[in-house]
Coordinates of C-alpha atoms and ligand atoms in Angstrom, one line a residue:
M118 CA -83.4 25.2 -19.3
N119 CA -85.1 25.3 -22.3
T120 CA -83.5 22.1 -24.2
S121 CA -84.8 23.0 -27.4
A122 CA -82.9 26.7 -27.4
T123 CA -79.4 26.3 -27.1
P124 CA -76.8 28.9 -27.4
A125 CA -74.2 28.6 -30.6
S126 CA -71.6 28.2 -27.8
F127 CA -72.5 24.9 -27.0
P128 CA -70.9 22.0 -27.5
V129 CA -74.0 20.2 -28.2
Q130 CA -77.4 20.9 -29.8
F131 CA -80.5 19.9 -27.8
D132 CA -83.2 18.9 -29.7
A133 CA -86.0 17.3 -27.5
C134 CA -88.4 16.3 -29.8
T135 CA -85.4 14.2 -32.3
I136 CA -83.6 13.1 -28.9
E137 CA -87.6 11.4 -28.0
R138 CA -87.7 9.9 -31.2
L139 CA -84.5 8.3 -32.0
S140 CA -83.6 7.4 -28.5
T141 CA -83.3 3.3 -28.6
S142 CA -81.2 0.5 -27.4
G143 CA -77.8 0.2 -28.3
P144 CA -74.5 -0.7 -27.5
R145 CA -71.8 2.4 -25.7
Y146 CA -68.9 0.7 -28.0
T147 CA -66.1 0.5 -25.8
S148 CA -65.3 -2.7 -28.5
Y149 CA -66.3 -3.6 -31.7
P150 CA -67.9 -6.3 -32.0
T151 CA -69.8 -5.7 -28.9
A152 CA -68.9 -8.2 -25.8
D153 CA -72.7 -9.7 -26.6
R154 CA -70.7 -11.5 -30.2
F155 CA -68.1 -12.9 -27.8
T156 CA -68.6 -16.7 -28.3
A157 CA -67.9 -20.2 -26.4
G158 CA -65.7 -21.4 -29.4
F159 CA -62.6 -18.9 -28.7
R160 CA -60.7 -20.7 -25.9
Y161 CA -57.6 -20.5 -24.1
G162 CA -55.8 -22.1 -27.2
D163 CA -57.0 -19.5 -29.7
F164 CA -55.6 -16.5 -27.1
L165 CA -52.6 -18.4 -27.4
E166 CA -52.3 -18.2 -31.2
A167 CA -53.4 -14.4 -31.2
L168 CA -50.4 -14.0 -28.9
A169 CA -48.2 -16.1 -31.4
N170 CA -49.3 -13.9 -34.0
V171 CA -48.3 -10.2 -32.1
K172 CA -45.2 -12.4 -31.7
M173 CA -44.2 -12.9 -35.2
R174 CA -45.2 -9.8 -36.2
G175 CA -42.5 -8.2 -33.8
P176 CA -43.4 -6.0 -30.8
R177 CA -46.2 -3.7 -31.2
G178 CA -45.6 -1.0 -29.0
P179 CA -46.3 -0.7 -25.4
L180 CA -48.7 -2.8 -22.9
S181 CA -51.4 -2.1 -21.6
L182 CA -53.0 -4.3 -17.9
Y183 CA -56.4 -3.9 -16.6
V184 CA -56.6 -5.8 -13.1
H185 CA -60.1 -6.7 -11.9
I186 CA -61.1 -6.5 -7.9
P187 CA -64.8 -7.9 -7.7
F188 CA -65.5 -7.1 -4.2
C189 CA -67.6 -4.4 -2.7
D190 CA -68.6 -3.9 0.8
T191 CA -72.0 -2.8 0.4
V192 CA -74.4 -3.0 -2.6
C193 CA -75.3 0.3 -4.5
Y194 CA -78.7 -0.3 -5.6
Y195 CA -78.5 1.4 -9.0
C196 CA -74.8 -0.8 -9.7
G197 CA -74.8 -2.9 -12.9
C198 CA -71.1 -3.7 -12.7
N199 CA -69.7 -7.4 -12.3
K200 CA -69.2 -7.5 -8.5
I201 CA -69.3 -9.7 -5.4
V202 CA -71.0 -7.7 -2.1
T203 CA -69.3 -9.6 1.0
R204 CA -67.7 -8.5 4.1
D205 CA -66.1 -11.3 4.2
R206 CA -62.3 -10.4 3.4
T207 CA -60.7 -14.4 3.4
K208 CA -62.7 -14.1 -0.1
A209 CA -60.3 -11.1 -1.3
A210 CA -57.2 -13.0 -0.1
V211 CA -58.1 -16.5 -1.7
Y212 CA -58.8 -14.5 -5.1
L213 CA -55.3 -12.6 -4.7
S214 CA -53.9 -16.1 -4.7
Y215 CA -55.7 -17.1 -8.0
L216 CA -54.7 -13.0 -9.8
K217 CA -51.3 -13.5 -8.7
Q218 CA -51.1 -17.0 -10.5
E219 CA -52.7 -15.4 -13.4
I220 CA -50.1 -12.5 -13.5
E221 CA -47.1 -15.0 -13.4
M222 CA -48.4 -16.7 -16.0
Q223 CA -49.4 -13.3 -18.8
G224 CA -46.2 -12.4 -17.1
K225 CA -44.6 -15.0 -18.9
L226 CA -46.1 -15.4 -22.2
F227 CA -45.2 -11.4 -22.5
A228 CA -42.0 -11.7 -20.9
G229 CA -39.5 -9.6 -23.6
M230 CA -41.6 -8.5 -25.6
H231 CA -43.6 -5.0 -24.1
Q232 CA -43.7 -2.6 -21.7
V233 CA -46.6 -1.8 -19.5
D234 CA -47.1 2.3 -19.8
Q235 CA -50.7 2.1 -18.9
L236 CA -52.0 0.5 -15.8
H237 CA -56.2 0.5 -14.7
F238 CA -57.1 -1.2 -11.4
G239 CA -61.4 -1.3 -11.7
G240 CA -64.2 -3.2 -9.6
G241 CA -66.2 -4.0 -8.2
T242 CA -64.0 -1.7 -5.4
P243 CA -60.0 -2.3 -5.6
T244 CA -59.4 -0.6 -2.8
Y245 CA -61.6 -3.1 -0.7
L246 CA -58.0 -4.8 -0.6
S247 CA -56.3 -3.6 2.2
D248 CA -53.1 -1.7 2.0
R249 CA -50.6 -4.7 2.4
Q250 CA -52.5 -7.1 -0.2
M251 CA -52.0 -3.8 -2.7
D252 CA -48.5 -3.5 -1.7
D253 CA -48.3 -6.8 -2.1
L254 CA -50.1 -7.2 -5.6
M255 CA -48.5 -4.3 -7.0
A256 CA -45.1 -6.2 -6.4
H257 CA -46.3 -9.0 -7.8
L258 CA -46.8 -7.3 -10.9
R259 CA -44.0 -5.5 -10.9
R260 CA -42.0 -8.7 -10.9
H261 CA -43.9 -10.4 -13.9
F262 CA -44.2 -7.4 -15.9
A263 CA -41.7 -4.3 -17.0
F264 CA -42.9 -1.2 -16.3
A265 CA -42.3 2.1 -17.8
P266 CA -40.9 4.7 -15.4
D267 CA -43.6 7.2 -13.3
H268 CA -43.5 10.2 -15.5
A269 CA -44.2 7.8 -19.2
G270 CA -47.1 5.9 -17.6
E271 CA -50.8 6.1 -16.5
Y272 CA -51.0 4.1 -13.6
S273 CA -54.6 4.6 -12.6
I274 CA -57.1 3.4 -9.9
E275 CA -61.3 3.5 -9.4
I276 CA -61.4 4.6 -5.6
D277 CA -64.5 4.2 -3.4
P278 CA -64.0 7.3 -0.9
R279 CA -65.9 5.5 1.6
T280 CA -63.2 3.1 1.9
V281 CA -59.9 5.3 1.9
S282 CA -58.6 7.8 4.3
P283 CA -56.1 10.0 3.3
E284 CA -52.9 8.2 4.6
R285 CA -54.3 5.3 2.0
V286 CA -54.3 7.5 -0.5
Q287 CA -50.6 8.4 0.3
A288 CA -50.2 4.6 -0.2
L289 CA -51.8 4.1 -2.9
R290 CA -49.5 7.0 -4.5
R291 CA -46.3 5.2 -3.0
Q292 CA -47.3 2.0 -4.6
G293 CA -47.3 3.4 -8.2
F294 CA -50.7 4.8 -8.8
N295 CA -50.3 8.3 -10.6
R296 CA -54.0 8.6 -11.6
I297 CA -57.1 8.2 -9.6
S298 CA -60.9 8.1 -10.2
L299 CA -63.6 8.9 -7.3
G300 CA -66.9 7.5 -7.3
V301 CA -69.4 9.9 -6.6
Q302 CA -72.3 9.9 -8.3
D303 CA -74.1 12.4 -6.4
F304 CA -73.7 14.9 -3.3
D305 CA -77.1 15.1 -2.3
P306 CA -78.1 13.2 1.0
D307 CA -81.6 12.0 -0.2
V308 CA -80.2 10.6 -3.5
Q309 CA -77.2 8.9 -1.0
Q310 CA -80.1 7.3 0.6
A311 CA -82.4 6.6 -1.7
V312 CA -79.3 4.6 -3.3
N313 CA -77.8 3.2 -0.1
R314 CA -74.7 4.9 -1.0
I315 CA -74.1 7.4 1.8
Q316 CA -71.0 9.1 1.4
P317 CA -70.5 12.7 3.3
E318 CA -69.0 15.4 1.2
E319 CA -66.3 16.1 3.4
E320 CA -65.1 12.6 3.2
T321 CA -65.3 13.1 -0.8
L322 CA -63.1 16.3 -0.7
A323 CA -61.0 15.2 2.1
V324 CA -59.5 12.5 -0.4
M325 CA -59.4 14.6 -3.5
Q326 CA -57.4 16.7 -1.5
A327 CA -55.1 14.0 -0.4
A328 CA -54.6 12.8 -4.0
R329 CA -53.0 16.4 -4.4
N330 CA -51.1 16.3 -1.9
A331 CA -49.7 13.1 -2.6
G332 CA -49.0 14.0 -6.1
F333 CA -51.5 12.3 -8.1
R334 CA -51.6 13.4 -11.6
S335 CA -55.0 13.5 -12.3
I336 CA -57.8 13.3 -10.4
S337 CA -61.3 12.1 -11.7
I338 CA -64.9 12.3 -10.4
D339 CA -67.8 10.2 -11.5
L340 CA -71.5 10.8 -11.3
I341 CA -74.8 9.7 -12.4
Y342 CA -77.9 11.7 -13.7
G343 CA -81.1 9.9 -13.8
L344 CA -80.8 8.6 -10.1
P345 CA -84.0 8.6 -7.6
K346 CA -84.7 11.9 -6.1
Q347 CA -82.6 13.7 -7.9
T348 CA -84.5 17.0 -9.1
L349 CA -82.5 20.1 -11.6
E350 CA -82.4 21.5 -8.1
T351 CA -80.4 19.2 -6.5
M352 CA -78.2 18.4 -9.4
K353 CA -77.2 22.0 -10.2
Q354 CA -75.9 22.1 -6.6
T355 CA -74.4 18.8 -7.2
I356 CA -72.1 20.0 -10.2
A357 CA -71.5 23.5 -8.2
K358 CA -69.8 21.2 -5.5
V359 CA -67.8 19.4 -8.5
V360 CA -66.8 22.3 -10.0
A361 CA -65.6 23.8 -6.9
A362 CA -63.7 20.8 -6.1
S363 CA -62.1 21.2 -9.6
P364 CA -61.4 17.2 -10.8
D365 CA -59.5 17.2 -13.6
R366 CA -61.6 14.9 -15.4
I367 CA -65.6 14.4 -14.9
S368 CA -67.8 11.5 -16.0
L369 CA -71.5 12.0 -16.0
Y370 CA -73.2 8.9 -16.9
N371 CA -77.0 8.3 -17.4
Y372 CA -78.7 6.1 -15.0
A373 CA -80.0 2.8 -16.6
H374 CA -83.1 1.3 -15.1
M375 CA -83.1 -2.0 -15.9
P376 CA -83.9 -3.8 -12.9
H377 CA -85.0 -7.1 -14.6
L378 CA -81.1 -7.3 -15.3
F379 CA -79.8 -5.9 -12.7
K380 CA -81.3 -7.3 -9.4
P381 CA -80.6 -4.4 -6.7
Q382 CA -82.4 -2.0 -9.0
R383 CA -85.6 -3.3 -8.3
R384 CA -84.9 -1.7 -4.6
I385 CA -85.2 1.4 -6.7
S386 CA -88.6 2.9 -6.7
E387 CA -89.5 4.0 -10.3
D388 CA -91.6 6.8 -8.6
D389 CA -88.8 8.1 -7.1
L390 CA -87.0 8.3 -10.7
P391 CA -87.0 11.5 -12.9
S392 CA -88.9 11.7 -16.1
P393 CA -87.0 11.5 -19.2
Q394 CA -88.1 14.8 -19.7
V395 CA -86.4 16.1 -16.3
K396 CA -83.3 13.9 -17.2
L397 CA -83.0 15.5 -20.6
D398 CA -83.6 18.3 -19.0
M399 CA -80.6 17.8 -16.4
L400 CA -78.0 16.9 -18.6
A401 CA -78.7 19.7 -20.7
M402 CA -78.3 22.1 -17.3
C403 CA -74.7 19.7 -16.7
I404 CA -73.6 20.0 -20.1
G405 CA -74.0 23.9 -19.8
L406 CA -72.7 24.1 -16.4
L407 CA -69.7 22.1 -16.9
T408 CA -68.7 23.5 -20.1
Q409 CA -69.3 27.4 -18.6
A410 CA -66.9 26.3 -15.7
G411 CA -64.2 25.6 -18.5
Y412 CA -64.4 22.0 -19.0
V413 CA -64.5 20.2 -22.5
Y414 CA -67.0 18.2 -23.4
I415 CA -65.0 14.9 -24.9
G416 CA -68.4 13.3 -25.9
M417 CA -70.5 10.1 -24.4
D418 CA -70.6 11.4 -21.1
H419 CA -66.8 12.7 -20.5
F420 CA -65.4 16.2 -19.7
A421 CA -61.9 17.3 -19.0
K422 CA -60.0 20.3 -18.8
P423 CA -58.5 21.8 -21.5
D424 CA -55.0 20.6 -20.5
D425 CA -55.8 17.3 -19.6
D426 CA -54.4 14.5 -21.8
L427 CA -57.6 13.5 -22.9
A428 CA -58.1 17.2 -24.2
V429 CA -55.5 17.6 -26.3
A430 CA -55.8 14.0 -27.5
Q431 CA -59.1 14.5 -29.0
R432 CA -57.9 18.4 -30.4
Q433 CA -54.8 16.6 -32.1
G434 CA -57.5 13.7 -33.5
R435 CA -55.7 11.0 -31.7
L436 CA -58.6 9.8 -29.2
H437 CA -59.4 6.1 -28.6
R438 CA -61.8 4.0 -26.9
N439 CA -61.1 1.1 -25.1
F440 CA -62.9 -0.7 -22.1
Q441 CA -62.1 2.2 -20.1
G442 CA -64.0 4.5 -22.0
Y443 CA -62.0 7.2 -24.0
S444 CA -58.1 7.0 -24.0
T445 CA -55.1 8.9 -25.0
H446 CA -53.5 5.4 -25.9
A447 CA -53.4 3.7 -29.2
D448 CA -53.6 0.1 -30.5
A449 CA -52.0 -1.1 -27.4
D450 CA -52.4 -4.6 -26.5
L451 CA -54.2 -4.6 -23.0
V452 CA -54.1 -7.8 -21.0
A453 CA -56.4 -8.0 -18.8
L454 CA -56.1 -10.1 -15.3
G455 CA -59.4 -11.3 -13.1
V456 CA -62.6 -12.6 -13.1
S457 CA -64.7 -11.4 -15.7
A458 CA -62.0 -9.5 -17.4
I459 CA -61.9 -8.8 -21.4
S460 CA -58.0 -8.7 -23.2
L461 CA -57.6 -7.2 -26.5
V462 CA -54.4 -9.0 -28.2
G463 CA -53.7 -8.9 -31.7
N464 CA -56.8 -8.8 -33.3
T465 CA -58.8 -10.8 -30.8
Y466 CA -61.2 -9.9 -27.9
S467 CA -61.4 -12.6 -25.0
Q468 CA -63.3 -12.5 -21.9
N469 CA -62.2 -14.2 -18.7
E470 CA -64.5 -16.7 -16.6
K471 CA -67.5 -14.6 -15.2
T472 CA -68.2 -16.7 -11.9
L473 CA -64.9 -17.3 -8.7
D474 CA -65.7 -20.8 -9.4
A475 CA -65.0 -21.6 -13.0
Y476 CA -62.0 -18.8 -13.3
Y477 CA -60.0 -20.8 -10.0
E478 CA -61.3 -24.3 -11.7
Q479 CA -59.2 -23.3 -14.7
L480 CA -56.3 -21.4 -13.2
E481 CA -55.8 -24.6 -11.0
L482 CA -55.8 -26.8 -14.4
G483 CA -53.1 -24.6 -15.0
R484 CA -54.8 -22.6 -17.7
L485 CA -55.7 -19.3 -18.7
P486 CA -59.4 -18.5 -17.6
V487 CA -60.1 -17.4 -21.2
A488 CA -64.0 -18.2 -21.7
R489 CA -65.1 -16.7 -24.8
G490 CA -63.9 -14.2 -27.5
I491 CA -63.8 -13.0 -30.8
R492 CA -61.2 -12.8 -33.9
L493 CA -62.2 -10.3 -35.4
N494 CA -61.9 -10.5 -39.4
T495 CA -61.2 -7.1 -41.9
D496 CA -64.2 -6.2 -41.8
D497 CA -64.9 -6.0 -38.3
L498 CA -61.6 -4.0 -38.0
L499 CA -62.7 -1.8 -40.5
R500 CA -65.9 -1.0 -38.6
R501 CA -64.3 -0.9 -35.3
H502 CA -62.0 1.8 -37.4
V503 CA -65.1 4.3 -38.4
I504 CA -67.0 3.8 -34.6
Q505 CA -63.7 4.5 -32.8
Q506 CA -63.4 7.6 -35.3
L507 CA -66.8 8.9 -35.3
M508 CA -67.1 8.1 -31.1
C509 CA -63.5 9.9 -30.7
N510 CA -63.3 12.7 -32.9
F511 CA -67.2 13.1 -34.0
E512 CA -65.8 12.9 -38.0
L513 CA -64.4 10.4 -40.3
A514 CA -61.6 11.3 -42.9
V515 CA -62.5 8.8 -45.9
A516 CA -59.0 9.2 -47.5
S517 CA -57.3 8.1 -44.5
L518 CA -59.7 4.9 -44.1
E519 CA -59.2 4.4 -47.8
Q520 CA -55.6 4.3 -47.6
A521 CA -55.6 2.1 -44.4
Y522 CA -58.1 -0.2 -46.2
P523 CA -58.3 -2.0 -50.2
I524 CA -61.7 -0.5 -50.2
R525 CA -63.8 2.0 -51.9
F526 CA -66.0 3.7 -48.9
D527 CA -68.9 5.0 -51.0
Q528 CA -69.3 1.4 -52.7
Y529 CA -68.4 -0.6 -49.7
F530 CA -70.7 1.1 -47.4
A531 CA -73.4 2.0 -49.9
K532 CA -76.2 0.5 -47.5
E533 CA -74.9 2.3 -44.6
L534 CA -74.5 5.5 -46.4
A535 CA -78.3 5.2 -47.5
Q536 CA -79.1 4.6 -44.3
L537 CA -77.3 7.7 -42.8
K538 CA -79.4 9.9 -45.3
A539 CA -82.5 9.5 -42.6
L540 CA -80.2 10.7 -40.1
E541 CA -78.5 13.4 -42.1
A542 CA -82.0 14.3 -43.3
D543 CA -82.6 15.0 -39.3
G544 CA -79.5 16.8 -38.8
L545 CA -77.5 15.1 -37.2
V546 CA -74.6 13.9 -39.8
S547 CA -73.1 15.4 -43.0
Y548 CA -71.4 13.6 -45.7
D549 CA -69.8 15.6 -48.6
G550 CA -67.8 12.6 -49.9
A551 CA -64.7 13.5 -48.2
W552 CA -65.8 13.8 -44.5
L553 CA -68.3 12.3 -42.8
S554 CA -69.2 14.2 -40.0
V555 CA -71.2 14.5 -37.0
T556 CA -72.9 17.7 -36.0
K557 CA -73.4 19.3 -32.8
K558 CA -76.9 18.1 -32.6
G559 CA -75.7 14.7 -33.7
R560 CA -73.3 14.7 -30.4
L561 CA -75.8 13.4 -27.9
L562 CA -77.0 10.3 -30.3
I563 CA -73.4 9.5 -31.6
R564 CA -74.6 5.7 -30.6
N565 CA -77.1 5.9 -32.9
I566 CA -75.0 7.2 -35.8
C567 CA -72.6 4.1 -35.1
M568 CA -75.3 1.5 -35.0
V569 CA -75.5 2.1 -38.7
F570 CA -72.3 0.9 -39.3
D571 CA -72.7 -2.5 -36.7
R572 CA -73.3 -5.1 -39.1
Y573 CA -73.8 -7.6 -36.1
L574 CA -77.3 -5.6 -34.9
G575 CA -79.4 -6.5 -37.8
M576 CA -78.3 -9.7 -37.7
P577 CA -81.0 -12.3 -37.3
R578 CA -80.0 -14.5 -34.1
E579 CA -79.7 -17.6 -36.5
A580 CA -77.2 -15.8 -39.1
Q581 CA -74.7 -15.3 -35.8
A582 CA -72.2 -17.4 -34.5
Q583 CA -74.5 -20.8 -32.6
D584 CA -72.3 -20.1 -29.4
A585 CA -72.6 -17.0 -29.0
V586 CA -73.5 -16.7 -24.9
Q587 CA -74.5 -13.1 -23.6
P588 CA -78.1 -11.7 -24.0
L589 CA -78.4 -8.7 -25.5
R590 CA -78.2 -6.2 -22.5
F591 CA -77.5 -2.4 -24.0
S592 CA -79.0 0.9 -22.3
R593 CA -80.7 3.6 -24.1
T594 CA -78.8 5.8 -26.4
I595 CA -79.6 8.7 -24.6
Ligands
SF4_686 S1 -71.1 1.1 -7.7 FE1 -69.4 0.5 -7.2 S2 -69.0 0.3 -5.0 FE2 -71.2 0.2 -5.5 S3 -71.8 -1.7 -5.8 FE3 -71.4 -1.4 -7.6 S4 -69.3 -1.8 -8.4 FE4 -70.0 -1.9 -5.8

């Protein structure tokens, strides 16, 4: 596909020169401030204080839970997740005993305040747990948190189709999950071989069918472009198979090759990777094929059927972004459970200990395993609102921001608006004093646009909190 000449009906406009010139490393903004700004000075006591503030203001509405299961059977070479690859199942049993302790502690803290209407199991591989272990864990969660009924809640789980049978899918539905997300990445056998993830197509399709039969409300598929051995042709075939399988949502992630940060990626031969130009053509082709098939381009790697909740929420301007990507749930406090998981309570983010040993040690001492975090000030909240609006709706209404915060947009963001002029000249954004709008050409470079509003990015390291604990590890913006 010629990436510089895209039809008017396309949800994005490709301009290879601009993309090449502006592509840089940048955050995905599943949080603002980003996790590398969390500091070790924020501990358990700060989390409790944030919770006390939430309680003082009265219940803020429904609660979200995230449960992290870090284990995987085998390693996929492209993986950049926080996971533990082991076949020693006793490790999962030990982990569950501590996780249940954390659930109990958090359940007591939130008792009587909120009803859970959103639950997400991620990893790692949540289905690394046996059927019995999952039964037990879900029953434990229900003992310590009040859940909204099935029809009113979104209860989702990421599954690795290699680890589940159709019977297991039925069991997951019985256990209370009503949304399922399947890791596929690519249907091509050579690509699967090159990334050490052999997953026969029939197996994946059988799991999808089982999910439909079991009454899952939504099925989502994860794909990656830019993997070794991928070509335009193999990608075209994969997309055709995905469209035929008709999932409700599709995520299409850009493979970020960063072997200096992620050890498994060192097993990928750079010679097998598609060139940046081919990757761009692949992205253009995939967006074209998926939108022609009727999917709506939500933004930042995500597609959904027009009647899916995400597409409806975007049309109605109430889409949000959180650690799982896009969400229809606004402003819910998020309690994250498990090693390395990140919570959002009141105006704070807090992250659990990142190693099993440290996570277990804190729980043994009777403390929540909070290791780091950040308390957002008014400036952070304001900038988070701007970034959220641009990421989710591709536009920002100045009047609504000025109504929510005591500022004059033009004055407060004078420096940012001056910076935006260059992007405006490139045709990526427009600003008329009432609306800041991202153009079709700017949509693929949305991270660049949001980066203008990120106060921390240009900040010299010494001006940041002295105990900021995580190194920068951002992928390319496209
Ligand atoms: S991609 Fe998923 S299944 Fe593969 S190693 Fe990473 S977390 Fe595990």
